[in-house]
CSV table of C-alpha atoms in Angstrom, one decimal:
chain,number,residue,atom,x,y,z
A,1,MET,CA,0.0,0.0,0.0
A,2,THR,CA,1.3,3.4,-0.8
A,3,ALA,CA,1.3,6.3,1.7
A,4,PRO,CA,-1.9,8.3,1.8
A,5,GLU,CA,-2.2,11.7,0.1
A,6,PHE,CA,-1.7,13.7,3.3
A,7,LEU,CA,1.5,11.9,4.3
A,8,ASP,CA,4.9,11.8,2.6
A,9,ARG,CA,6.7,8.4,2.6
A,10,ALA,CA,9.1,9.3,5.4
A,11,SER,CA,6.2,10.3,7.7
A,12,ALA,CA,4.2,7.2,6.7
A,13,LEU,CA,7.2,5.0,7.7
A,14,ALA,CA,7.6,6.9,11.0
A,15,ILE,CA,4.1,6.3,12.2
A,16,GLY,CA,3.9,2.7,11.1
A,17,GLU,CA,1.6,3.1,8.1
A,18,ASP,CA,2.8,-0.1,6.6
A,19,TRP,CA,2.2,-1.9,9.9
A,20,LEU,CA,-1.4,-0.6,10.0
A,21,ALA,CA,-2.0,-1.5,6.3
A,22,ALA,CA,-0.8,-5.1,7.0
A,23,ALA,CA,-2.8,-5.3,10.2
A,24,ILE,CA,-6.1,-4.5,8.5
A,25,ALA,CA,-5.4,-6.2,5.1
A,26,PRO,CA,-8.3,-8.1,3.7
A,27,SER,CA,-8.2,-11.9,3.6
A,28,GLY,CA,-9.9,-12.7,0.3
A,29,ALA,CA,-10.1,-11.7,-3.4
A,30,TYR,CA,-13.2,-9.5,-2.9
A,31,GLY,CA,-11.6,-7.6,0.0
A,32,ALA,CA,-8.5,-7.0,-2.1
A,33,ARG,CA,-10.6,-5.6,-4.9
A,34,ASP,CA,-12.5,-3.4,-2.5
A,35,ALA,CA,-9.2,-2.1,-1.1
A,36,GLN,CA,-8.1,-1.0,-4.6
A,37,ILE,CA,-11.1,1.2,-5.1
A,38,ARG,CA,-11.8,2.4,-1.5
A,39,ARG,CA,-10.4,5.9,-0.8
A,40,ARG,CA,-9.6,7.5,2.5
A,41,PHE,CA,-11.7,10.1,4.2
A,42,LEU,CA,-10.5,13.6,3.5
A,43,ALA,CA,-10.9,17.0,5.3
A,44,GLY,CA,-14.5,18.0,5.3
A,45,GLU,CA,-15.7,14.4,5.7
A,46,GLU,CA,-15.4,14.2,9.5
A,47,ARG,CA,-19.0,13.1,9.9
A,48,ALA,CA,-18.7,10.2,7.5
A,49,ALA,CA,-15.4,9.2,9.2
A,50,ASN,CA,-17.0,9.3,12.6
A,51,ALA,CA,-19.9,7.1,11.4
A,52,GLN,CA,-17.5,4.6,9.9
A,53,ALA,CA,-15.4,4.4,13.0
A,54,SER,CA,-18.5,3.9,15.2
A,55,ARG,CA,-19.7,1.2,12.8
A,56,ILE,CA,-16.4,-0.7,13.0
A,57,ALA,CA,-16.5,-0.4,16.8
A,58,ARG,CA,-20.0,-1.9,16.9
A,59,ILE,CA,-19.0,-4.8,14.8
A,60,ALA,CA,-16.0,-5.4,17.1
A,61,GLU,CA,-18.3,-5.5,20.1
A,62,ARG,CA,-20.8,-7.8,18.3
A,63,PHE,CA,-18.3,-10.6,17.4
A,64,ASP,CA,-15.4,-12.1,19.4
A,65,LEU,CA,-12.0,-12.8,17.9
A,66,ASP,CA,-12.7,-16.4,17.1
A,67,ALA,CA,-15.9,-15.5,15.3
A,68,MET,CA,-14.2,-12.9,13.2
A,69,GLU,CA,-11.3,-15.2,12.4
A,70,ALA,CA,-13.7,-17.8,11.2
A,71,VAL,CA,-15.4,-15.2,8.9
A,72,ARG,CA,-12.0,-14.2,7.5
A,73,ALA,CA,-11.1,-17.9,6.9
A,74,THR,CA,-14.3,-18.3,4.9
A,75,LEU,CA,-13.6,-15.1,3.0
A,76,ALA,CA,-10.1,-16.4,2.2
A,77,ARG,CA,-11.5,-19.7,0.8
A,78,LEU,CA,-14.1,-18.0,-1.4
A,79,PRO,CA,-13.2,-18.6,-5.1
A,80,ASP,CA,-13.0,-15.5,-7.3
A,81,ILE,CA,-15.9,-15.9,-9.8
A,82,ALA,CA,-15.0,-12.8,-11.8
A,83,SER,CA,-13.5,-14.9,-14.6
A,84,ALA,CA,-16.6,-17.2,-14.7
A,85,LEU,CA,-18.8,-14.1,-15.0
A,86,ALA,CA,-16.6,-12.7,-17.7
A,87,ARG,CA,-17.0,-16.0,-19.7
A,88,VAL,CA,-20.7,-15.9,-19.6
A,89,ASP,CA,-20.7,-12.1,-20.5
A,90,VAL,CA,-19.1,-12.9,-23.8
A,91,GLY,CA,-21.3,-15.9,-24.5
A,92,ASP,CA,-18.8,-18.7,-23.6
A,93,SER,CA,-20.0,-21.9,-21.9
A,94,LEU,CA,-18.8,-23.0,-18.4
A,95,GLU,CA,-16.3,-25.7,-17.8
A,96,ASP,CA,-16.4,-27.9,-14.7
A,97,ALA,CA,-13.8,-25.8,-13.0
A,98,GLN,CA,-15.9,-22.6,-13.4
A,99,ALA,CA,-19.1,-24.4,-12.3
A,100,LEU,CA,-17.4,-25.7,-9.2
A,101,ALA,CA,-16.1,-22.2,-8.4
A,102,LEU,CA,-19.7,-20.8,-8.7
A,103,LEU,CA,-21.0,-23.6,-6.5
A,104,ARG,CA,-18.4,-23.0,-3.8
A,105,PHE,CA,-18.9,-19.3,-4.0
A,106,ALA,CA,-22.6,-19.8,-3.3
A,107,ASP,CA,-21.8,-22.1,-0.4
A,108,GLY,CA,-19.5,-19.6,1.1
A,109,ALA,CA,-21.8,-16.6,0.7
A,110,ILE,CA,-24.7,-18.5,2.3
A,111,GLU,CA,-22.5,-19.7,5.2
A,112,LEU,CA,-21.3,-16.1,5.8
A,113,GLN,CA,-24.9,-14.8,5.6
A,114,SER,CA,-25.9,-17.2,8.4
A,115,ARG,CA,-22.9,-16.1,10.5
A,116,LEU,CA,-23.5,-12.4,10.0
A,117,ALA,CA,-27.3,-12.1,9.6
A,118,GLU,CA,-27.9,-10.5,12.9
A,119,CYS,CA,-25.4,-7.7,12.4
A,120,ARG,CA,-27.1,-4.7,10.9
A,121,ASP,CA,-23.7,-2.9,10.4
A,122,LEU,CA,-22.8,-5.4,7.6
A,123,PRO,CA,-24.4,-5.8,4.2
A,124,ASP,CA,-26.2,-8.9,3.1
A,125,CYS,CA,-23.9,-11.4,1.3
A,126,ALA,CA,-26.5,-13.8,0.0
A,127,GLY,CA,-30.0,-13.5,-1.4
A,128,GLU,CA,-32.1,-14.7,-4.3
A,129,SER,CA,-29.3,-14.6,-6.9
A,130,VAL,CA,-27.0,-16.7,-4.7
A,131,ASP,CA,-29.7,-19.1,-3.7
A,132,ARG,CA,-30.6,-19.6,-7.3
A,133,LEU,CA,-27.0,-20.1,-8.3
A,134,ARG,CA,-26.5,-22.9,-5.7
A,135,ALA,CA,-29.8,-24.5,-6.8
A,136,LEU,CA,-28.6,-24.3,-10.4
A,137,PHE,CA,-25.4,-26.3,-9.9
A,138,GLU,CA,-26.3,-28.4,-6.8
A,139,ARG,CA,-27.1,-31.6,-8.7
A,140,GLY,CA,-23.6,-31.6,-10.1
A,141,ARG,CA,-21.9,-31.6,-6.7
A,142,VAL,CA,-19.5,-34.4,-6.2
A,143,GLY,CA,-18.3,-34.3,-2.6
A,144,SER,CA,-16.8,-31.0,-1.6
A,145,HIS,CA,-14.2,-30.6,-4.3
A,146,ALA,CA,-15.6,-31.7,-7.6
A,147,PHE,CA,-18.3,-31.0,-10.1
A,148,TYR,CA,-19.8,-33.3,-12.7
A,149,LEU,CA,-22.3,-32.5,-15.4
A,150,HIS,CA,-24.8,-35.1,-14.2
A,151,ASP,CA,-27.4,-36.7,-16.5
A,152,SER,CA,-30.2,-35.0,-14.4
A,153,PHE,CA,-29.2,-31.6,-15.9
A,154,ASP,CA,-30.9,-32.5,-19.2
A,155,ASP,CA,-33.0,-35.5,-20.5
A,156,ALA,CA,-31.4,-35.2,-24.0
A,157,LEU,CA,-28.0,-35.5,-22.4
A,158,ARG,CA,-29.0,-38.6,-20.5
A,159,ALA,CA,-30.4,-40.2,-23.7
A,160,GLU,CA,-27.2,-39.5,-25.6
A,161,ARG,CA,-25.0,-40.9,-22.8
A,162,GLU,CA,-27.1,-44.0,-22.7
A,163,ARG,CA,-26.7,-44.5,-26.5
A,164,PHE,CA,-23.0,-44.0,-26.1
A,165,ASP,CA,-22.8,-46.6,-23.3
A,166,GLU,CA,-24.6,-49.1,-25.6
A,167,ALA,CA,-22.4,-48.3,-28.6
A,168,ARG,CA,-19.3,-48.7,-26.4
A,169,ALA,CA,-20.5,-52.0,-25.0
A,170,ARG,CA,-21.2,-53.4,-28.5
A,171,PHE,CA,-17.7,-52.3,-29.7
A,172,GLU,CA,-15.9,-53.7,-26.7
A,173,SER,CA,-17.7,-57.0,-27.0
A,174,ALA,CA,-16.8,-57.3,-30.6
A,175,ARG,CA,-13.2,-56.3,-30.0
A,176,GLY,CA,-13.0,-58.6,-27.0
A,177,ARG,CA,-14.0,-61.5,-29.3
A,178,LEU,CA,-11.1,-60.6,-31.7
A,179,GLU,CA,-8.7,-60.4,-28.8
A,180,ARG,CA,-9.7,-63.8,-27.5
A,181,ASN,CA,-9.2,-65.4,-30.9
A,182,VAL,CA,-5.8,-63.8,-31.3
A,183,ALA,CA,-4.7,-64.7,-27.8
A,184,GLU,CA,-5.7,-68.3,-28.3
A,185,SER,CA,-3.9,-68.5,-31.6
A,186,LEU,CA,-0.7,-67.1,-29.9
A,187,GLY,CA,-1.1,-69.4,-26.9
A,188,ARG,CA,-1.8,-66.6,-24.5
A,189,GLY,CA,-4.4,-66.9,-21.8
A,190,ALA,CA,-4.3,-63.2,-20.6
A,191,ARG,CA,-6.2,-60.4,-22.2
A,192,LEU,CA,-4.2,-58.5,-24.8
A,193,ASP,CA,-3.3,-54.8,-24.4
A,194,GLU,CA,-4.2,-52.3,-27.2
A,195,GLU,CA,-0.6,-52.9,-28.4
A,196,PHE,CA,1.3,-56.1,-27.5
A,197,ILE,CA,4.7,-57.7,-28.2
A,198,VAL,CA,5.3,-61.0,-29.8
A,199,MET,CA,8.8,-62.3,-29.4
A,200,ARG,CA,10.3,-63.7,-32.7
A,201,GLU,CA,11.7,-66.8,-30.9
A,202,ALA,CA,8.2,-67.7,-29.7
A,203,LEU,CA,6.7,-67.7,-33.2
A,204,VAL,CA,6.3,-71.3,-34.5
A,205,ALA,CA,4.0,-70.2,-37.3
A,206,PRO,CA,3.0,-67.0,-39.1
A,207,LEU,CA,1.0,-64.4,-37.2
A,208,PRO,CA,-2.7,-65.4,-37.0
A,209,PRO,CA,-5.3,-63.4,-38.9
A,210,GLY,CA,-6.5,-60.3,-37.1
A,211,VAL,CA,-3.0,-59.1,-36.1
A,212,ARG,CA,-1.3,-56.1,-37.6
A,213,VAL,CA,2.4,-55.4,-37.1
A,214,VAL,CA,3.0,-51.8,-35.9
A,215,ARG,CA,6.8,-52.0,-35.7
A,216,GLU,CA,9.5,-54.7,-36.3
A,217,ALA,CA,12.6,-55.1,-34.1
A,218,PRO,CA,15.3,-57.7,-34.4
A,219,THR,CA,14.0,-59.7,-31.5
A,220,TYR,CA,10.3,-58.8,-31.3
A,221,LEU,CA,7.2,-57.5,-33.2
A,222,LEU,CA,5.0,-54.8,-31.8
A,223,CYS,CA,1.5,-55.7,-32.8
A,224,GLU,CA,-2.1,-54.6,-32.5
A,225,ILE,CA,-5.5,-56.1,-33.2
A,226,ASP,CA,-6.6,-55.6,-36.8
A,227,LEU,CA,-10.3,-54.9,-36.6
A,228,ASP,CA,-12.6,-56.7,-39.0
A,229,GLU,CA,-15.3,-54.9,-40.9
A,230,GLU,CA,-18.1,-55.6,-38.4
A,231,THR,CA,-15.9,-54.2,-35.5
A,232,ARG,CA,-14.9,-51.2,-37.6
A,233,VAL,CA,-18.6,-50.3,-38.1
A,234,LEU,CA,-19.1,-50.6,-34.3
A,235,LEU,CA,-16.1,-48.4,-33.7
A,236,ASP,CA,-17.5,-45.7,-36.0
A,237,ARG,CA,-20.8,-45.9,-34.2
A,238,ARG,CA,-19.1,-45.5,-30.9
A,239,GLU,CA,-17.2,-42.4,-32.1
A,240,GLU,CA,-20.4,-40.9,-33.5
A,241,ALA,CA,-22.2,-41.5,-30.2
A,242,ALA,CA,-19.3,-39.9,-28.4
A,243,ARG,CA,-19.5,-36.8,-30.7
A,244,ARG,CA,-23.2,-36.5,-30.0
A,245,VAL,CA,-22.6,-36.7,-26.2
A,246,ALA,CA,-20.0,-33.9,-26.5
A,247,LEU,CA,-22.5,-31.8,-28.4
A,248,ALA,CA,-25.2,-32.4,-25.9
A,249,GLU,CA,-22.9,-31.5,-23.0
A,250,GLU,CA,-21.9,-28.3,-24.8
A,251,ARG,CA,-25.6,-27.4,-25.2
A,252,VAL,CA,-26.2,-27.9,-21.5
A,253,ARG,CA,-23.1,-25.9,-20.5
A,254,ALA,CA,-24.3,-23.1,-22.8
A,255,SER,CA,-27.7,-23.2,-21.2
A,256,LEU,CA,-26.2,-23.0,-17.7
A,257,ALA,CA,-24.0,-20.1,-18.7
A,258,GLN,CA,-27.0,-18.2,-20.0
A,259,ARG,CA,-28.8,-18.8,-16.7
A,260,VAL,CA,-25.8,-17.6,-14.8
A,261,SER,CA,-25.7,-14.5,-17.0
A,262,ASN,CA,-29.3,-13.8,-15.9
A,263,LEU,CA,-28.1,-13.7,-12.3
A,264,ARG,CA,-25.1,-11.5,-13.0
A,265,ASP,CA,-26.3,-8.2,-11.5
A,266,GLY,CA,-27.2,-9.9,-8.2
A,267,LEU,CA,-23.9,-11.8,-8.1
A,268,VAL,CA,-21.8,-8.7,-8.8
A,269,ARG,CA,-23.7,-6.9,-6.0
A,270,THR,CA,-22.8,-9.8,-3.7
A,271,MET,CA,-19.2,-9.7,-4.7
A,272,MET,CA,-19.1,-6.0,-3.8
A,273,HIS,CA,-20.8,-6.7,-0.4
A,274,LEU,CA,-18.3,-9.4,0.3
A,275,GLY,CA,-15.5,-6.9,-0.3
A,276,GLU,CA,-17.1,-4.5,2.1
A,277,ILE,CA,-17.5,-7.2,4.7
A,278,ASP,CA,-13.9,-8.3,4.3
A,279,ALA,CA,-12.6,-4.7,4.9
A,280,ALA,CA,-15.0,-4.2,7.9
A,281,ILE,CA,-14.2,-7.5,9.6
A,282,ALA,CA,-10.4,-6.9,9.2
A,283,ALA,CA,-10.8,-3.5,10.8
A,284,ALA,CA,-13.1,-4.8,13.6
A,285,LEU,CA,-10.8,-7.7,14.4
A,286,TRP,CA,-7.9,-5.2,14.7
A,287,THR,CA,-10.1,-2.9,16.9
A,288,ARG,CA,-11.1,-5.7,19.2
A,289,ARG,CA,-7.6,-7.3,19.4
A,290,PHE,CA,-6.0,-4.0,20.6
A,291,ALA,CA,-9.1,-2.7,22.5
A,292,CYS,CA,-9.3,0.4,20.4
A,293,ARG,CA,-12.0,3.1,20.7
A,294,PRO,CA,-13.2,5.1,17.7
A,295,ALA,CA,-11.6,8.5,17.3
A,296,GLU,CA,-13.8,11.5,17.0
A,297,SER,CA,-13.0,13.9,14.2
A,298,SER,CA,-14.2,17.5,13.9
A,299,SER,CA,-13.5,20.6,11.9
A,300,GLU,CA,-12.1,22.5,15.0
A,301,GLY,CA,-8.4,22.9,15.3
A,302,GLY,CA,-6.4,20.8,17.8
A,303,ILE,CA,-5.6,17.2,18.7
A,304,GLU,CA,-6.3,15.5,22.0
A,305,ILE,CA,-5.1,12.0,22.8
A,306,VAL,CA,-6.5,10.2,25.8
A,307,GLU,CA,-4.3,7.2,26.9
A,308,GLY,CA,-3.0,6.9,23.4
A,309,ARG,CA,-0.9,4.0,22.2
A,310,TRP,CA,1.5,3.5,19.3
A,311,LEU,CA,0.5,0.0,18.4
A,312,PRO,CA,3.5,-1.0,16.3
A,313,LEU,CA,5.7,-0.3,19.3
A,314,GLN,CA,3.2,-1.8,21.7
A,315,GLU,CA,3.2,-5.1,19.8
A,316,ARG,CA,7.0,-5.2,19.6
A,317,LEU,CA,7.3,-4.6,23.4
A,318,GLU,CA,4.7,-7.2,24.3
A,319,THR,CA,6.2,-9.7,22.0
A,320,GLY,CA,9.5,-9.3,23.8
A,321,GLY,CA,7.8,-9.5,27.3
A,322,GLY,CA,7.7,-5.7,27.9
A,323,ALA,CA,4.8,-3.4,28.4
A,324,PHE,CA,3.7,-0.2,26.8
A,325,VAL,CA,2.5,2.7,28.9
A,326,PRO,CA,-0.3,4.8,27.3
A,327,SER,CA,0.1,8.6,27.1
A,328,SER,CA,-2.4,11.4,27.1
A,329,LEU,CA,-1.5,14.5,25.1
A,330,SER,CA,-3.3,17.7,24.0
A,331,TRP,CA,-2.4,20.2,21.2
A,332,THR,CA,-4.5,23.3,20.5
């Protein structure tokens, strides 16, 4: 963080500006984005500054340290869905990774809403858009760390996958028949791999029908099964069925992306609220940890400090087993 407008760099270093910035740094992507656009209060904005300080103090009173640390941990785990929303904005479909990110985002936002619902000093971080987002992708949840485009997303997708499974089973059955015939001819009891080696010294007769030589070496032949006409037809049908499954999946992904696009405004609003919450909780945690009281600002000249502490020094002293003695000062 750079020094604020009213401080030169040397003054910022002297009063521990970097220490303060690190102490109230946000924990997640949305808080970091909020910090980039949030500006400091300037002269003439004393009333707004006082209101913000009082708000942070109330939040610090409302939650204990453990509760605020738990909120920060959840904020840190929230995936950044900006890239997923950018994809749907330009008409792209959603891959499994983006779908999982959206689902985890909804989970986290709803969890935070339940933790923070009773605090009126924080904005809502869930609502209809988030609820609809989770409902949209819930059926694809696989445990807590994966997403799968389940058949239940679309009846046509289910039908295409069933046809593919049937085509694959027919092909594998026919190929298995060829493999068994070749294995018996070569005197092998085990199932053959897609490519297999025949040692020259083991050949007592020419290679049986249905075997194609892929590569010859001085001591062995690298071979594969040579599909007959019936099996080639079944292979083509399997490949066509796979192509149709891919097209059906893409249609479903495009449909999901369009439905996410319809929720975009609400999700962007939630992202902004999460950034505000991250900033506020970071400040409130710092406030409670150091037992701070909100400063009062006014347009009148003078500065009065009652039992003031320089927290960077206090922290260093206490870490080393020392103690900091507060001081009261007044300038007019």
